Amino acid sequence: DQQVKQNSPSLSVQEGRISILNCDYTNSMFDYFLWYKKYPAEGPTFLISISSIKDKNEDGRFTVFLNKSAKHLSLHIVPSQPGDSAVYFCAARANAGGTSYGKLTFGQGTILTVHP
Amino acid sequence: NAGVMQNPRHLVRRRGQEARLRCSPMKGHSHVYWYRQLPEEGLKFMVYLQKENIIDESGMPKERFSAEFPKEGPSILRIQQVVRGDSAAYFCASSPQGNSPLHFGNGTRLTVT
């Protein structure tokens, strides 16, 4: 039962252009969403998050959009840089009876390659 | 990532042996999580611990796997009688509070031969 899905295994983008990574979820109890970036042989690094009470959150070149009715979120990176090449994971957290903690459900990841 | 320390980075075990994976959380973090990543998959939650307490172990296999986070020392994920299907990357993460974003270590890559 894949509750968080990233349907694109890979994405290739030219440097300077926009990268859009997508994520769909099925669990209506998810109330907090995160994006992590991962380089080979390293652990995931937190990038940006969004609460379900918002529909957009920006941090520099990174913007996350949330469409609750469609159960869809996306990460926009603009402008894309070669150093952004990595695996990007979408993750979601459910509110467990009013208590939230770091039990995350991850998508399968999307490999982003930014070409110079 | 350097803040959460995991060792060893690579671990090779033969079927039937025991594997012990260690995790030292970031300074000041008392919440520890273990995740497992199988090849070509995302990370899967295994267990959530605070000092001396297991808070949520809903992702742990029922047998052979155990975790602890003692009052002193690192958190330990223990896998007894390993099988080939246990081969994976095991990531530890920590946070200062229960609802803070997680900081991950660089993982332990377990290979069972």
Short mmCIF file of C-alpha atoms in Angstrom, two decimals:
data_model
loop_
_atom_site.label_atom_id
_atom_site.label_comp_id
_atom_site.label_asym_id
_atom_site.label_seq_id
_atom_site.Cartn_x
_atom_site.Cartn_y
_atom_site.Cartn_z
CA ASP A 1 0.00 0.00 0.00
CA GLN A 2 1.96 2.97 -1.32
CA GLN A 3 0.44 5.95 0.46
CA VAL A 4 2.93 8.43 -0.99
CA LYS A 5 3.79 8.12 -4.66
CA GLN A 6 6.33 9.80 -6.85
CA ASN A 7 5.39 8.57 -10.28
CA SER A 8 8.39 9.95 -12.13
CA PRO A 9 11.52 7.91 -11.39
CA SER A 10 13.71 10.50 -13.07
CA LEU A 11 13.74 14.04 -14.42
CA SER A 12 16.31 15.75 -16.60
CA VAL A 13 16.50 19.55 -16.77
CA GLN A 14 18.79 22.15 -18.29
CA GLU A 15 20.68 24.45 -15.96
CA GLY A 16 18.77 27.67 -15.34
CA ARG A 17 15.39 26.15 -16.13
CA ILE A 18 12.67 25.16 -13.69
CA SER A 19 12.55 21.67 -12.16
CA ILE A 20 9.13 20.43 -11.08
CA LEU A 21 8.93 17.30 -8.97
CA ASN A 22 5.54 15.81 -8.21
CA CYS A 23 4.10 13.75 -5.40
CA ASP A 24 0.66 12.25 -4.78
CA TYR A 25 -0.72 10.84 -1.55
CA THR A 26 -3.76 8.86 -0.54
CA ASN A 27 -4.00 9.17 3.26
CA SER A 28 -6.34 11.98 4.33
CA MET A 29 -4.74 11.96 7.79
CA PHE A 30 -1.49 13.42 6.45
CA ASP A 31 -1.20 16.99 7.71
CA TYR A 32 2.45 17.86 7.14
CA PHE A 33 4.61 17.31 4.08
CA LEU A 34 8.34 17.50 3.56
CA TRP A 35 10.86 17.26 0.77
CA TYR A 36 14.27 15.70 1.32
CA LYS A 37 17.26 15.66 -0.99
CA LYS A 38 19.67 12.75 -1.01
CA TYR A 39 23.11 12.35 -2.54
CA PRO A 40 24.62 8.88 -3.09
CA ALA A 41 26.09 7.32 0.05
CA GLU A 42 24.63 10.06 2.24
CA GLY A 43 21.52 10.40 4.33
CA PRO A 44 18.53 12.51 3.27
CA THR A 45 18.79 16.24 3.93
CA PHE A 46 15.71 18.26 4.82
CA LEU A 47 14.83 20.85 2.15
CA ILE A 48 11.44 22.38 2.76
CA SER A 49 8.11 21.56 4.34
CA ILE A 50 4.49 22.64 4.25
CA SER A 51 1.62 22.30 6.66
CA SER A 52 -1.79 21.26 5.40
CA ILE A 53 -3.21 24.64 6.42
CA LYS A 54 -1.12 26.29 3.68
CA ASP A 55 -1.00 25.86 -0.06
CA LYS A 56 2.44 27.31 -0.72
CA ASN A 57 5.76 27.71 1.03
CA GLU A 58 8.90 29.31 -0.37
CA ASP A 59 12.52 29.15 0.66
CA GLY A 60 14.94 30.74 -1.76
CA ARG A 61 14.96 28.77 -5.02
CA PHE A 62 12.62 26.14 -3.60
CA THR A 63 8.84 26.38 -3.49
CA VAL A 64 6.43 23.68 -2.43
CA PHE A 65 2.80 23.74 -3.51
CA LEU A 66 0.05 21.72 -1.86
CA ASN A 67 -3.32 20.91 -3.45
CA LYS A 68 -5.28 19.15 -0.74
CA SER A 69 -8.35 18.46 -2.82
CA ALA A 70 -6.22 16.63 -5.37
CA LYS A 71 -3.93 15.15 -2.69
CA HIS A 72 -1.00 16.41 -4.68
CA LEU A 73 2.11 18.38 -3.91
CA SER A 74 4.97 19.59 -6.01
CA LEU A 75 8.44 21.00 -5.51
CA HIS A 76 9.63 23.75 -7.83
CA ILE A 77 13.31 24.57 -8.11
CA VAL A 78 14.13 27.69 -10.04
CA PRO A 79 16.65 28.29 -11.40
CA SER A 80 17.97 24.74 -11.40
CA GLN A 81 21.69 24.26 -10.84
CA PRO A 82 23.96 21.25 -11.50
CA GLY A 83 24.49 20.92 -7.75
CA ASP A 84 20.78 20.20 -7.40
CA SER A 85 21.31 16.84 -9.10
CA ALA A 86 20.25 14.28 -6.50
CA VAL A 87 17.38 12.03 -5.50
CA TYR A 88 14.39 13.94 -4.13
CA PHE A 89 12.01 12.29 -1.70
CA CYS A 90 8.57 13.49 -0.81
CA ALA A 91 7.46 12.55 2.72
CA ALA A 92 4.28 12.94 4.72
CA ARG A 93 3.34 12.84 8.38
CA ALA A 94 -0.02 11.97 9.90
CA ASN A 95 -1.46 13.62 12.95
CA ALA A 96 -1.81 10.73 15.38
CA GLY A 97 -4.55 11.69 17.79
CA GLY A 98 -3.23 15.22 18.22
CA THR A 99 0.37 14.12 18.64
CA SER A 100 2.75 14.58 15.77
CA TYR A 101 6.23 13.19 15.58
CA GLY A 102 8.78 12.09 13.02
CA LYS A 103 7.08 8.98 11.71
CA LEU A 104 7.25 9.80 8.02
CA THR A 105 5.92 7.98 4.99
CA PHE A 106 8.28 8.43 2.05
CA GLY A 107 7.75 8.24 -1.68
CA GLN A 108 10.06 6.18 -3.86
CA GLY A 109 12.11 9.18 -4.92
CA THR A 110 12.80 11.03 -8.17
CA ILE A 111 16.30 11.28 -9.58
CA LEU A 112 16.88 14.84 -10.76
CA THR A 113 19.70 15.52 -13.19
CA VAL A 114 20.51 19.12 -14.03
CA HIS A 115 22.69 19.47 -17.11
CA PRO A 116 25.13 22.38 -17.45
CA ASN B 1 24.28 15.06 8.02
CA ALA B 2 27.52 15.01 9.97
CA GLY B 3 25.64 15.68 13.20
CA VAL B 4 24.01 12.23 13.40
CA MET B 5 26.73 9.62 13.54
CA GLN B 6 26.13 6.08 12.40
CA ASN B 7 28.57 3.22 12.49
CA PRO B 8 29.67 1.15 10.88
CA ARG B 9 29.10 2.66 7.43
CA HIS B 10 29.27 -0.77 5.83
CA LEU B 11 28.57 -4.10 7.47
CA VAL B 12 28.82 -7.53 5.90
CA ARG B 13 27.26 -10.48 7.67
CA ARG B 14 26.70 -14.09 6.72
CA ARG B 15 23.23 -15.55 6.98
CA GLY B 16 22.45 -16.45 10.56
CA GLN B 17 24.84 -13.96 12.16
CA GLU B 18 23.83 -10.94 14.20
CA ALA B 19 24.08 -7.34 13.03
CA ARG B 20 24.43 -4.39 15.40
CA LEU B 21 23.98 -0.90 14.03
CA ARG B 22 24.81 2.14 16.15
CA CYS B 23 23.50 5.66 16.07
CA SER B 24 24.57 8.71 18.07
CA PRO B 25 22.03 11.50 17.67
CA MET B 26 22.90 15.14 17.26
CA LYS B 27 23.84 16.90 20.46
CA GLY B 28 20.73 17.96 22.33
CA HIS B 29 18.46 15.56 20.44
CA SER B 30 16.60 13.03 22.53
CA HIS B 31 14.32 11.62 19.83
CA VAL B 32 15.72 8.88 17.59
CA TYR B 33 14.19 7.17 14.59
CA TRP B 34 15.32 4.23 12.49
CA TYR B 35 14.40 3.90 8.82
CA ARG B 36 15.25 1.22 6.29
CA GLN B 37 15.72 1.69 2.56
CA LEU B 38 15.52 -1.37 0.36
CA PRO B 39 17.01 -1.15 -3.15
CA GLU B 40 14.96 1.01 -5.53
CA GLU B 41 12.54 2.00 -2.77
CA GLY B 42 11.91 4.91 -0.45
CA LEU B 43 12.72 4.93 3.22
CA LYS B 44 10.40 2.96 5.48
CA PHE B 45 9.84 3.85 9.14
CA MET B 46 10.89 1.17 11.60
CA VAL B 47 10.94 2.53 15.15
CA TYR B 48 10.84 5.72 17.22
CA LEU B 49 12.62 5.92 20.55
CA GLN B 50 13.26 8.41 23.28
CA LYS B 51 15.79 7.85 26.02
CA GLU B 52 15.10 4.40 27.53
CA ASN B 53 11.67 4.21 25.88
CA ILE B 54 10.28 2.75 22.69
CA ILE B 55 7.49 5.09 21.58
CA ASP B 56 6.42 3.51 18.29
CA GLU B 57 7.74 0.25 16.85
CA SER B 58 4.95 -0.29 14.36
CA GLY B 59 7.41 -0.57 11.46
CA MET B 60 9.64 -3.19 13.02
CA PRO B 61 9.43 -6.78 11.77
CA LYS B 62 7.90 -8.93 14.49
CA GLU B 63 10.87 -11.22 14.83
CA ARG B 64 14.66 -10.88 14.92
CA PHE B 65 14.67 -7.06 15.08
CA SER B 66 15.03 -4.99 18.23
CA ALA B 67 16.05 -1.46 19.11
CA GLU B 68 17.13 0.39 22.19
CA PHE B 69 18.19 3.87 23.21
CA PRO B 70 19.79 3.59 26.65
CA LYS B 71 20.24 6.40 29.11
CA GLU B 72 23.93 6.48 28.26
CA GLY B 73 25.41 5.67 24.87
CA PRO B 74 24.13 5.36 21.33
CA SER B 75 20.93 3.88 20.03
CA ILE B 76 21.34 0.31 18.80
CA LEU B 77 19.38 -1.50 16.11
CA ARG B 78 19.94 -5.22 16.46
CA ILE B 79 19.11 -7.83 13.85
CA GLN B 80 19.45 -11.42 14.90
CA GLN B 81 19.94 -14.35 12.51
CA VAL B 82 20.16 -12.12 9.46
CA VAL B 83 18.77 -13.25 6.12
CA ARG B 84 19.50 -11.98 2.61
CA GLY B 85 16.31 -9.93 2.62
CA ASP B 86 17.74 -7.82 5.45
CA SER B 87 20.30 -6.36 3.05
CA ALA B 88 19.47 -2.67 2.91
CA ALA B 89 20.57 0.78 3.97
CA TYR B 90 19.56 1.57 7.54
CA PHE B 91 19.25 5.24 8.41
CA CYS B 92 19.03 6.78 11.82
CA ALA B 93 17.51 10.22 12.34
CA SER B 94 17.17 12.47 15.35
CA SER B 95 15.23 15.54 16.37
CA PRO B 96 15.17 17.85 19.38
CA GLN B 97 11.42 17.59 19.72
CA GLY B 98 8.86 15.10 18.55
CA ASN B 99 7.48 17.28 15.77
CA SER B 100 10.71 18.83 14.46
CA PRO B 101 12.15 17.96 11.03
CA LEU B 102 14.43 14.96 11.17
CA HIS B 103 18.20 15.09 10.74
CA PHE B 104 19.49 11.92 9.15
CA GLY B 105 22.80 10.16 9.46
CA ASN B 106 24.64 8.78 6.44
CA GLY B 107 23.36 5.29 7.04
CA THR B 108 24.74 1.80 7.51
CA ARG B 109 24.73 -0.39 4.45
CA LEU B 110 24.14 -3.96 5.52
CA THR B 111 24.99 -6.76 3.13
CA VAL B 112 24.04 -10.31 4.00
CA THR B 113 25.93 -12.97 2.09
#
